[in-house]
Every structure is written in structure tokens, then in C-alpha cells.
mmCIF file of C-alpha atoms and ligand atoms in Angstrom:
data_model
loop_
_atom_site.group_PDB
_atom_site.id
_atom_site.type_symbol
_atom_site.label_atom_id
_atom_site.label_comp_id
_atom_site.label_asym_id
_atom_site.label_seq_id
_atom_site.Cartn_x
_atom_site.Cartn_y
_atom_site.Cartn_z
ATOM 1 C CA MET A 1 -0.429 -0.114 -0.030
ATOM 2 C CA VAL A 2 0.935 3.640 -0.649
ATOM 3 C CA ASP A 3 2.162 5.213 2.802
ATOM 4 C CA GLU A 4 0.810 8.831 2.836
ATOM 5 C CA ARG A 5 0.951 9.058 6.705
ATOM 6 C CA GLN A 6 1.226 12.490 7.916
ATOM 7 C CA ASP A 7 2.527 13.193 10.856
ATOM 8 C CA SER A 8 2.744 10.264 12.724
ATOM 9 C CA GLY A 9 4.346 10.537 15.591
ATOM 10 C CA THR A 10 1.115 9.579 17.830
ATOM 11 C CA LEU A 11 0.181 6.772 15.102
ATOM 12 C CA LYS A 12 -0.062 3.273 16.543
ATOM 13 C CA PRO A 13 2.246 1.228 13.111
ATOM 14 C CA THR A 14 0.822 -1.246 11.167
ATOM 15 C CA THR A 15 -0.320 -4.608 12.648
ATOM 16 C CA ALA A 16 0.681 -7.674 10.267
ATOM 17 C CA HIS A 17 -3.196 -9.162 11.072
ATOM 18 C CA PRO A 18 -5.896 -8.297 9.701
ATOM 19 C CA ALA A 19 -8.435 -5.895 11.421
ATOM 20 C CA ILE A 20 -11.130 -8.554 11.250
ATOM 21 C CA ARG A 21 -11.291 -12.410 9.660
ATOM 22 C CA VAL A 22 -15.276 -13.201 8.292
ATOM 23 C CA ILE A 23 -16.680 -16.287 6.792
ATOM 24 C CA MET A 24 -18.750 -15.585 3.891
ATOM 25 C CA MET A 25 -22.384 -17.575 4.067
ATOM 26 C CA PRO A 26 -24.649 -18.231 1.791
ATOM 27 C CA ARG A 27 -27.030 -15.629 3.254
ATOM 28 C CA ASP A 28 -24.302 -12.577 2.045
ATOM 29 C CA ALA A 29 -24.276 -13.868 -2.034
ATOM 30 C CA GLN A 30 -25.926 -14.366 -4.953
ATOM 31 C CA ALA A 31 -27.831 -17.826 -5.904
ATOM 32 C CA GLU A 32 -24.075 -19.656 -7.813
ATOM 33 C CA GLY A 33 -22.129 -18.257 -4.679
ATOM 34 C CA ARG A 34 -20.432 -15.130 -4.788
ATOM 35 C CA VAL A 35 -20.632 -12.942 -2.486
ATOM 36 C CA PHE A 36 -22.663 -9.351 -2.257
ATOM 37 C CA GLY A 37 -19.855 -6.114 -3.345
ATOM 38 C CA GLY A 38 -22.134 -5.100 -0.563
ATOM 39 C CA HIS A 39 -21.581 -7.184 2.496
ATOM 40 C CA LEU A 40 -17.824 -6.225 1.325
ATOM 41 C CA LEU A 41 -18.119 -2.619 1.733
ATOM 42 C CA SER A 42 -19.470 -3.448 4.922
ATOM 43 C CA LEU A 43 -17.336 -5.037 6.118
ATOM 44 C CA MET A 44 -14.329 -2.729 4.900
ATOM 45 C CA ASP A 45 -16.220 -0.303 6.846
ATOM 46 C CA GLN A 46 -15.778 -2.326 9.742
ATOM 47 C CA ALA A 47 -12.237 -2.986 9.557
ATOM 48 C CA ALA A 48 -11.501 0.738 9.592
ATOM 49 C CA PHE A 49 -13.824 1.524 12.472
ATOM 50 C CA ALA A 50 -11.560 -1.319 14.339
ATOM 51 C CA GLU A 51 -8.661 -0.090 13.349
ATOM 52 C CA ALA A 52 -9.498 3.628 14.231
ATOM 53 C CA LEU A 53 -10.441 2.084 17.795
ATOM 54 C CA ARG A 54 -6.538 0.982 18.016
ATOM 55 C CA GLN A 55 -5.291 4.068 17.183
ATOM 56 C CA ALA A 56 -7.524 6.315 19.590
ATOM 57 C CA HIS A 57 -10.142 5.742 21.650
ATOM 58 C CA ASN A 58 -13.546 7.787 20.201
ATOM 59 C CA ARG A 59 -16.960 7.915 18.934
ATOM 60 C CA TYR A 60 -16.721 7.670 15.167
ATOM 61 C CA VAL A 61 -18.808 7.955 12.412
ATOM 62 C CA THR A 62 -18.144 6.973 8.480
ATOM 63 C CA VAL A 63 -17.813 10.001 6.293
ATOM 64 C CA SER A 64 -16.497 8.541 2.913
ATOM 65 C CA VAL A 65 -15.936 5.322 1.453
ATOM 66 C CA LYS A 66 -13.868 5.888 -1.727
ATOM 67 C CA GLU A 67 -11.304 4.281 -5.156
ATOM 68 C CA VAL A 68 -13.597 0.610 -4.028
ATOM 69 C CA GLU A 69 -12.214 -1.502 -6.397
ATOM 70 C CA PHE A 70 -13.372 -5.685 -6.587
ATOM 71 C CA HIS A 71 -10.387 -7.275 -8.406
ATOM 72 C CA GLU A 72 -11.767 -10.859 -8.002
ATOM 73 C CA PRO A 73 -15.218 -12.450 -7.090
ATOM 74 C CA VAL A 74 -15.176 -13.665 -3.358
ATOM 75 C CA TYR A 75 -17.535 -17.154 -2.522
ATOM 76 C CA VAL A 76 -19.003 -18.673 -0.309
ATOM 77 C CA GLY A 77 -16.749 -20.215 2.395
ATOM 78 C CA ASP A 78 -14.128 -17.984 1.884
ATOM 79 C CA VAL A 79 -12.372 -16.851 4.994
ATOM 80 C CA VAL A 80 -12.210 -12.990 4.507
ATOM 81 C CA GLY A 81 -9.186 -11.003 6.210
ATOM 82 C CA PHE A 82 -9.334 -7.256 6.517
ATOM 83 C CA TYR A 83 -6.499 -5.155 6.749
ATOM 84 C CA ALA A 84 -6.563 -1.669 7.589
ATOM 85 C CA GLU A 85 -3.736 0.809 7.724
ATOM 86 C CA THR A 86 -4.408 3.865 8.394
ATOM 87 C CA THR A 87 -2.337 6.271 6.183
ATOM 88 C CA ARG A 88 -3.476 10.064 6.973
ATOM 89 C CA LEU A 89 -3.998 11.619 10.110
ATOM 90 C CA GLY A 90 -5.955 14.669 10.216
ATOM 91 C CA ARG A 91 -7.429 17.157 12.750
ATOM 92 C CA THR A 92 -10.439 15.062 13.426
ATOM 93 C CA SER A 93 -9.690 12.312 10.717
ATOM 94 C CA LEU A 94 -8.370 9.248 9.777
ATOM 95 C CA THR A 95 -7.890 7.628 6.591
ATOM 96 C CA ILE A 96 -7.366 4.037 6.462
ATOM 97 C CA GLN A 97 -6.809 1.907 3.891
ATOM 98 C CA VAL A 98 -8.170 -1.510 3.665
ATOM 99 C CA GLU A 99 -6.817 -4.442 2.310
ATOM 100 C CA VAL A 100 -9.339 -7.553 1.266
ATOM 101 C CA ARG A 101 -7.561 -11.014 1.337
ATOM 102 C CA ALA A 102 -9.978 -14.308 0.448
ATOM 103 C CA ASP A 103 -8.901 -17.759 1.991
ATOM 104 C CA ARG A 104 -10.424 -19.901 -0.992
ATOM 105 C CA ARG A 105 -12.483 -22.541 0.757
ATOM 106 C CA ARG A 106 -12.234 -25.159 -2.966
ATOM 107 C CA SER A 107 -8.498 -24.192 -2.818
ATOM 108 C CA PRO A 108 -6.760 -24.678 0.215
ATOM 109 C CA GLY A 109 -3.926 -22.114 1.019
ATOM 110 C CA ARG A 110 -4.816 -19.915 -2.249
ATOM 111 C CA ASN A 111 -4.304 -16.139 -0.573
ATOM 112 C CA VAL A 112 -6.181 -13.697 -3.246
ATOM 113 C CA ARG A 113 -6.086 -10.103 -3.291
ATOM 114 C CA VAL A 114 -10.046 -9.476 -3.821
ATOM 115 C CA ALA A 115 -10.733 -5.881 -2.690
ATOM 116 C CA HIS A 116 -9.558 -3.099 -1.759
ATOM 117 C CA GLY A 117 -10.558 0.870 -1.166
ATOM 118 C CA GLU A 118 -9.712 3.813 0.934
ATOM 119 C CA VAL A 119 -12.206 4.652 3.863
ATOM 120 C CA THR A 120 -12.193 8.186 5.974
ATOM 121 C CA ILE A 121 -13.316 8.078 9.675
ATOM 122 C CA VAL A 122 -14.429 11.027 11.849
ATOM 123 C CA ALA A 123 -14.186 11.735 15.357
ATOM 124 C CA VAL A 124 -17.107 12.700 16.957
ATOM 125 C CA ASN A 125 -18.003 14.618 20.255
ATOM 126 C CA GLU A 126 -21.941 13.245 22.111
ATOM 127 C CA SER A 127 -23.323 15.961 20.101
ATOM 128 C CA GLY A 128 -22.348 13.807 16.696
ATOM 129 C CA GLN A 129 -19.828 17.022 15.656
ATOM 130 C CA PRO A 130 -16.138 16.661 14.791
ATOM 131 C CA LYS A 131 -13.816 16.475 17.469
ATOM 132 C CA PRO A 132 -10.173 16.781 17.588
ATOM 133 C CA VAL A 133 -8.679 12.558 17.702
ATOM 134 C CA PHE A 134 -5.891 13.375 19.791
ATOM 135 C CA GLU A 135 -6.673 15.649 22.251
HETATM 136 C C1 LIG B 1 -18.786 13.361 9.310
HETATM 137 C C2 LIG B 1 -19.279 14.541 9.869
HETATM 138 C C3 LIG B 1 -19.628 14.678 11.278
HETATM 139 C C4 LIG B 1 -18.838 16.323 9.552
HETATM 140 O O1 LIG B 1 -18.939 16.437 9.199
HETATM 141 P P1 LIG B 1 -18.795 18.219 9.182
HETATM 142 O O2 LIG B 1 -19.115 19.185 9.344
HETATM 143 O O3 LIG B 1 -18.900 18.337 6.973
HETATM 144 O O4 LIG B 1 -17.114 18.481 9.368
HETATM 145 P P2 LIG B 1 -15.889 18.962 8.679
HETATM 146 O O5 LIG B 1 -16.147 20.144 7.373
HETATM 147 O O6 LIG B 1 -15.618 19.610 9.977
HETATM 148 O O7 LIG B 1 -14.673 17.618 8.290
HETATM 149 C C5 LIG B 1 -15.032 17.665 9.479
HETATM 150 C C6 LIG B 1 -13.828 15.986 8.923
HETATM 151 O O8 LIG B 1 -13.524 15.497 7.946
HETATM 152 C C7 LIG B 1 -13.620 15.611 6.749
HETATM 153 N N1 LIG B 1 -14.544 15.208 5.648
HETATM 154 C C8 LIG B 1 -15.409 16.046 5.198
HETATM 155 N N2 LIG B 1 -15.568 15.722 4.376
HETATM 156 C C9 LIG B 1 -14.969 15.356 3.562
HETATM 157 C C10 LIG B 1 -15.243 13.564 2.542
HETATM 158 N N3 LIG B 1 -16.196 13.491 1.706
HETATM 159 N N4 LIG B 1 -14.259 12.716 2.198
HETATM 160 C C11 LIG B 1 -13.207 12.323 3.031
HETATM 161 N N5 LIG B 1 -12.844 13.585 4.398
HETATM 162 C C12 LIG B 1 -13.906 14.062 4.493
HETATM 163 C C13 LIG B 1 -12.724 16.687 6.924
HETATM 164 O O9 LIG B 1 -11.512 16.971 5.950
HETATM 165 C C14 LIG B 1 -12.291 16.781 8.003
HETATM 166 O O10 LIG B 1 -11.438 16.196 8.717
HETATM 167 P P3 LIG B 1 -9.627 16.600 9.605
HETATM 168 O O11 LIG B 1 -10.507 17.139 10.446
HETATM 169 O O12 LIG B 1 -9.219 15.342 9.728
HETATM 170 O O13 LIG B 1 -9.267 17.672 8.400
HETATM 171 C C15 LIG B 1 -20.732 15.118 9.447
HETATM 172 O O14 LIG B 1 -20.809 15.032 7.764
HETATM 173 C C16 LIG B 1 -21.823 13.861 9.784
HETATM 174 O O15 LIG B 1 -22.865 13.231 10.408
HETATM 175 N N6 LIG B 1 -22.283 12.541 8.630
HETATM 176 C C17 LIG B 1 -22.913 11.418 8.886
HETATM 177 C C18 LIG B 1 -21.821 10.176 9.503
HETATM 178 C C19 LIG B 1 -22.418 8.996 9.240
HETATM 179 O O16 LIG B 1 -24.235 8.937 9.805
HETATM 180 N N7 LIG B 1 -22.181 8.417 9.120
HETATM 181 C C20 LIG B 1 -22.462 6.807 9.062
HETATM 182 C C21 LIG B 1 -23.185 6.966 8.041
HETATM 183 S S1 LIG B 1 -24.872 5.712 8.077
#
């Protein structure tokens, strides 16, 4: 991934572990077993949220999801890892790259990059107004 991290003094280093790992279930897929892109989007959002919480404990909301690409299909039974890396720290926002990799159920040992995207998350106060990520 491209590292655009700014002023990373207060950011925790990237972890090699996925933010979340999920088994794809039939309810998440079309009839022929391909998983809905929207399901993966939801999980990408959750992975970014987990990464934001790892960086700093705040209330967060997602303000944007950009540059999402699906490279290869994901199938029911695949075990999918969502790797999240904070690449930009703003005043109230964190920009997080999420890379999605699937362990193929039908091809043991095969790990495939299936999607990636950029999620921007904003720290908010009790009223839902932006607040500094680090105070
Ligand atoms: C996110 C939200 C609090 C931002 O409020 P706002 O008044 O627009 O706040 P600001 O203009 O001060 O922007 C706050 C931060 O978000 C960033 N931001 C705003 N719009 C953005 C966009 N489209 N893409 C990326 N970052 C964006 C700003 O750059 C700023 O970051 P910084 O402080 O690190 O520079 C507000 O838009 C909101 O509540 N949206 C709904 C969020 C939500 O419910 N998400 C779940 C969807 S169901």
C-alpha cells in the first residue's frame, strides 16, 4: 500500500494482522455463491472502524468510502481477512486503506487479494460534531 501518513508521531504502527476475519455465508451471496459487494463494503467499513479504535478511543462516524475496487469474486466458504492501515491522520479524521484478502475454501492454501478501498472516519463528540482524534 502507498504510505501517505502525515505526522505519524501519535499513530500506532501498522499491524500485520487483519483488523477482522470473517467466513462468507450463503446469506451474504447471490444464488450462484458469489458474495455481494455490498456485504464486503460493510465489512470494510467495520475493519476501518476497528483500526480507528486501535489508534484512539473515540466515537466515530464514517464520512466517506472511496476508490473501492473488487478485483476477484469472493465465494461462500472463503475466509476473508480485512487488513486496515491508517495512512493519513487529520485533525478530526483518519484515512484508512483497507485491503481484502480471501483464503479460498475450494483451493486450500490459496490467498487472493480480492478488493481494496479507502475509508475516512471522523471522531465526533456526544453531539455528533467533529472533535480532534487526539486531544
Ligand atoms: C462526518 C460529519 C460529522 C462531518 O461533519 P462536517 O461538519 O462536514 O465536518 P468538517 O467539515 O469539519 O469535516 C470533519 C473532517 O471530515 C473530513 N471530511 C469531510 N468530508 C469529507 C469527505 N467527503 N471525504 C473525506 N474527508 C472528509 C474533513 O476533512 C475533516 O477532517 P480533518 O479535521 O481531519 O481535516 C458529518 O458529515 C456527519 O455526521 N455525517 C454522517 C456520518 C454518518 O452518519 N456516517 C454513517 C453513515 S450511515
